[in-house]
XYZ file of N, CA and C in Angstrom:
306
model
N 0.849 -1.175 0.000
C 0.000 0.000 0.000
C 0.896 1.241 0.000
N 0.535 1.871 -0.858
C 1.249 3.392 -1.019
C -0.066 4.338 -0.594
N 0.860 5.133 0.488
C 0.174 6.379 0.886
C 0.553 8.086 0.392
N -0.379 8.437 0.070
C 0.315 9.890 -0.773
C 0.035 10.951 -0.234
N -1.250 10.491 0.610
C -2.590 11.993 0.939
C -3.551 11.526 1.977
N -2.418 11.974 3.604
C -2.687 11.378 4.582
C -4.488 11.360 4.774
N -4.818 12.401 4.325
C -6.034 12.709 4.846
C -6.649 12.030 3.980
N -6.646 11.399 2.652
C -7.398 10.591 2.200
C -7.556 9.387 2.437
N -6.019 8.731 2.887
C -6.167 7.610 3.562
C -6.550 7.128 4.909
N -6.710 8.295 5.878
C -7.364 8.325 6.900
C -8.176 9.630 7.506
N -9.437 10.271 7.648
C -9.539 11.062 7.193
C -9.637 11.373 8.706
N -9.390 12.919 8.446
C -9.109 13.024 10.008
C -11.076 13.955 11.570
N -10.724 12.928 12.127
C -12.166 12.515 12.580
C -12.073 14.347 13.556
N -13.087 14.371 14.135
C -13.476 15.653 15.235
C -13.051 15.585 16.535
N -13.504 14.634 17.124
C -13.137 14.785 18.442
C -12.447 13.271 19.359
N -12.141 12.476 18.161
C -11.261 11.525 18.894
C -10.414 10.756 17.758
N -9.635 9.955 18.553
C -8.643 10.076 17.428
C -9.425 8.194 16.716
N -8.399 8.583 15.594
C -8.552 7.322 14.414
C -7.347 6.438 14.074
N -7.841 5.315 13.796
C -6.660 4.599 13.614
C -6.553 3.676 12.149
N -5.395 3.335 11.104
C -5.700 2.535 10.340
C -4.297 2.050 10.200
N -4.709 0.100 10.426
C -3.392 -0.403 10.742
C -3.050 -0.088 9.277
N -1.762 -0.563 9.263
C -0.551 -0.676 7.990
C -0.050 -2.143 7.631
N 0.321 -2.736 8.912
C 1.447 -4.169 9.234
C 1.002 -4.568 10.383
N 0.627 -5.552 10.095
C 0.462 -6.369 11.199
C 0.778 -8.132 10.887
N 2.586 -8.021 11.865
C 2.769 -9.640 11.647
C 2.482 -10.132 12.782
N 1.753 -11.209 13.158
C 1.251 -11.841 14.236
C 2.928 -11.831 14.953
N 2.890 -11.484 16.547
C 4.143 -11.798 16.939
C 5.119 -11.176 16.524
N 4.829 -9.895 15.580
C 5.919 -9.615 15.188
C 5.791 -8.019 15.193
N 6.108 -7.515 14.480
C 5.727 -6.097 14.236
C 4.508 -4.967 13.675
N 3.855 -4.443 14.158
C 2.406 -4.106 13.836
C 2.925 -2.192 13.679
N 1.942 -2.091 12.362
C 2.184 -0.670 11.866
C 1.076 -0.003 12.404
N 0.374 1.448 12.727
C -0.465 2.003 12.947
C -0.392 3.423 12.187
N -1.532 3.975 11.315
C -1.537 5.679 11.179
C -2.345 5.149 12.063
N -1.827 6.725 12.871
C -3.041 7.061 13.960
C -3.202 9.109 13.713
N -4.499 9.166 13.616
C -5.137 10.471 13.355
C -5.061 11.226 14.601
N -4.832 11.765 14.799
C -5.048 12.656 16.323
C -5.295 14.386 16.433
N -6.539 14.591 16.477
C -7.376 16.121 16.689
C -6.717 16.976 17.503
N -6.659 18.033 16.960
C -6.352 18.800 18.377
C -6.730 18.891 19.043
N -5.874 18.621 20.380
C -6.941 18.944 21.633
C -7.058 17.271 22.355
N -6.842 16.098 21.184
C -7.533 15.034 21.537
C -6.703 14.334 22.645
N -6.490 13.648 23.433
C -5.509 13.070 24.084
C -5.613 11.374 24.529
N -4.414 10.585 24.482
C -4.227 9.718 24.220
C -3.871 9.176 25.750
N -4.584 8.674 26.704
C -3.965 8.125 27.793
C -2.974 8.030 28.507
N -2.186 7.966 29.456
C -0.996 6.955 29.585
C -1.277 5.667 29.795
N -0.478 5.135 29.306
C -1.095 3.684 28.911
C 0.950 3.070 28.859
N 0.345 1.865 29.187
C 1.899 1.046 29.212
C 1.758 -0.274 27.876
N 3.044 -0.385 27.064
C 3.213 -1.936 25.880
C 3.879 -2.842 26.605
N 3.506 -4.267 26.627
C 4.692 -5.130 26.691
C 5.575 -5.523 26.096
N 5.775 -4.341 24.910
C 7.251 -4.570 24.136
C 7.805 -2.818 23.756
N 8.753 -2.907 23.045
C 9.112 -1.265 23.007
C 8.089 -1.082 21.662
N 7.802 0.483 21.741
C 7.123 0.788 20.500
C 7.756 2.310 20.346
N 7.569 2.839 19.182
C 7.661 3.939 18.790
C 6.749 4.868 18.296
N 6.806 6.151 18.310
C 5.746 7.001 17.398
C 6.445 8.115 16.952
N 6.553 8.039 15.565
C 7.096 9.268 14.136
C 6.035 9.970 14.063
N 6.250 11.285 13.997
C 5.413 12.629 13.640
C 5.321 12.634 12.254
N 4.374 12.509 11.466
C 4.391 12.866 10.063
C 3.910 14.243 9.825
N 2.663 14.850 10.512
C 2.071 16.119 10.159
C 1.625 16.343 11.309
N 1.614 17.829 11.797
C 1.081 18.376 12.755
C 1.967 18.864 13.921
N 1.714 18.791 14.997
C 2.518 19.232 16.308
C 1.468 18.187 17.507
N 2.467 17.368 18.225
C 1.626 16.601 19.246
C 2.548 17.094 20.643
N 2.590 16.492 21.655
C 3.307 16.297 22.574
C 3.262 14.838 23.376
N 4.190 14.340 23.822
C 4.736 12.900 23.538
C 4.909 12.934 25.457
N 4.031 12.067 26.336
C 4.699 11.775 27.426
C 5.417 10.476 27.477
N 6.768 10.709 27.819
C 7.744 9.693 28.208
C 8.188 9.555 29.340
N 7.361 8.198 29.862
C 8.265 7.990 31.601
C 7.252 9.225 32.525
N 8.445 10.518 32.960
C 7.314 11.323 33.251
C 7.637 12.885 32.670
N 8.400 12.561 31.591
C 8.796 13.855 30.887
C 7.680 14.311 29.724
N 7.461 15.389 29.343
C 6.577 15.317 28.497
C 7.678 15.925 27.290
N 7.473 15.750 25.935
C 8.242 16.256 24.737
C 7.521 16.378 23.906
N 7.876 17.989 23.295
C 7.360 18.821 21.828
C 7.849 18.089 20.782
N 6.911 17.931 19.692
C 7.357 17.051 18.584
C 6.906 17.689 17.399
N 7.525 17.526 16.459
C 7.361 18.473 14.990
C 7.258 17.109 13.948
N 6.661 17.285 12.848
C 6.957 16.164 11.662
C 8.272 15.845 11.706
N 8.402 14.769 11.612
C 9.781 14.241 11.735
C 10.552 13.563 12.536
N 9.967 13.632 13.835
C 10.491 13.597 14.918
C 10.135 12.132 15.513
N 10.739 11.650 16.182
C 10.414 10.216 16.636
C 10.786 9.804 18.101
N 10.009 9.070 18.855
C 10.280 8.695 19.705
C 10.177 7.428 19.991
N 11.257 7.103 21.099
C 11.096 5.681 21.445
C 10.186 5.155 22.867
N 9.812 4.267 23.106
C 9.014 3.854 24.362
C 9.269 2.434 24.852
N 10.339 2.447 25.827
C 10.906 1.129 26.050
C 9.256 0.176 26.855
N 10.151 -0.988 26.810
C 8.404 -2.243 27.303
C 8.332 -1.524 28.589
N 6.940 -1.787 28.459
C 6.457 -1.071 30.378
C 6.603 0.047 30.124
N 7.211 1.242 29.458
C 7.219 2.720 29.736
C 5.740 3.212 29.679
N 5.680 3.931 30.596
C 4.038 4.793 30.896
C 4.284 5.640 29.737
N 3.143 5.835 28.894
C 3.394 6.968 27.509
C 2.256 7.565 27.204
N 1.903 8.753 26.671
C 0.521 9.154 26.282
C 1.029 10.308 25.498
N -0.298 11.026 24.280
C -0.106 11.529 23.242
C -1.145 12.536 23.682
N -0.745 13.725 23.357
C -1.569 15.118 22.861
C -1.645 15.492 21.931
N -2.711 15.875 21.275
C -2.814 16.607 19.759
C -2.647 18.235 20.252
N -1.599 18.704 20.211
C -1.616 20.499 19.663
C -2.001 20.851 18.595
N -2.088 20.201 17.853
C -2.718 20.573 16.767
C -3.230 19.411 15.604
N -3.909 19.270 15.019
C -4.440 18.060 13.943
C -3.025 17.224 13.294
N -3.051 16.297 14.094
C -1.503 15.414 13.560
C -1.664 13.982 13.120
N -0.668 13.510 12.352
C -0.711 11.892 11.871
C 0.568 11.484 12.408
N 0.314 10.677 13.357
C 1.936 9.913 13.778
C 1.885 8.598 13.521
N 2.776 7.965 13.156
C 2.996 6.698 13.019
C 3.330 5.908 14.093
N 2.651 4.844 14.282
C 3.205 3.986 15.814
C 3.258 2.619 14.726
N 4.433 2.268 15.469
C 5.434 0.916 15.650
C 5.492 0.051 16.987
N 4.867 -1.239 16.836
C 4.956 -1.867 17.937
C 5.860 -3.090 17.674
N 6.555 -3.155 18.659
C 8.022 -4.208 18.172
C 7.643 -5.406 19.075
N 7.026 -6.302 18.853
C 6.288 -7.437 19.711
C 6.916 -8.534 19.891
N 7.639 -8.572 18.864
C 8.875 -9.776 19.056
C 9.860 -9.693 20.004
């Protein structure tokens, strides 16, 4: 699957966020766009494996552990297994999450 035109391939919802997997190998590595509103916010929530989330568009803010971090397109973070993590939309964003399950 080729993506060109985030918003066509996932269109971006009002007041909570959206998700459309990419990859998903059983046991193995699972892809996510995830849509996220401004304003919308994403739990802290803990993985039992490390995962990541890439900024493609927008501005979010990223809690890690108990730091919180500004993120621009581009930008990536890591989330070791067990790390407490949660997502803010500052503004209408598409980040990519990576879950490393193996």
């Amino acid at each position: 699957m080729t993506i060109t035109n985030l918003q066509e391939a996932l269109p971006m919802p009002e007041s909570q966020r959206a998700n459309l997997p990419l990859i998903d190998v059983e046991h193995g590595v699972k892809v996510v766009l995830v849509a996220l509103p401004g304003g919308v916010k994403i739990a802290p929530h803990k993985a039992p494996y490390v995962a990541t989330a890439q900024l493609l568009a927008g501005r979010i803010e990223v809690l890690k552990g108990e730091t919180w971090i500004s993120m621009l397109p581009g930008d990536r973070v890591v989330f070791d297994k067990d790390q407490p993590h949660a997502l803010t939309g500052i503004e209408s964003s598409y980040v990519l999450v990576t879950h490393m399950r193996s």
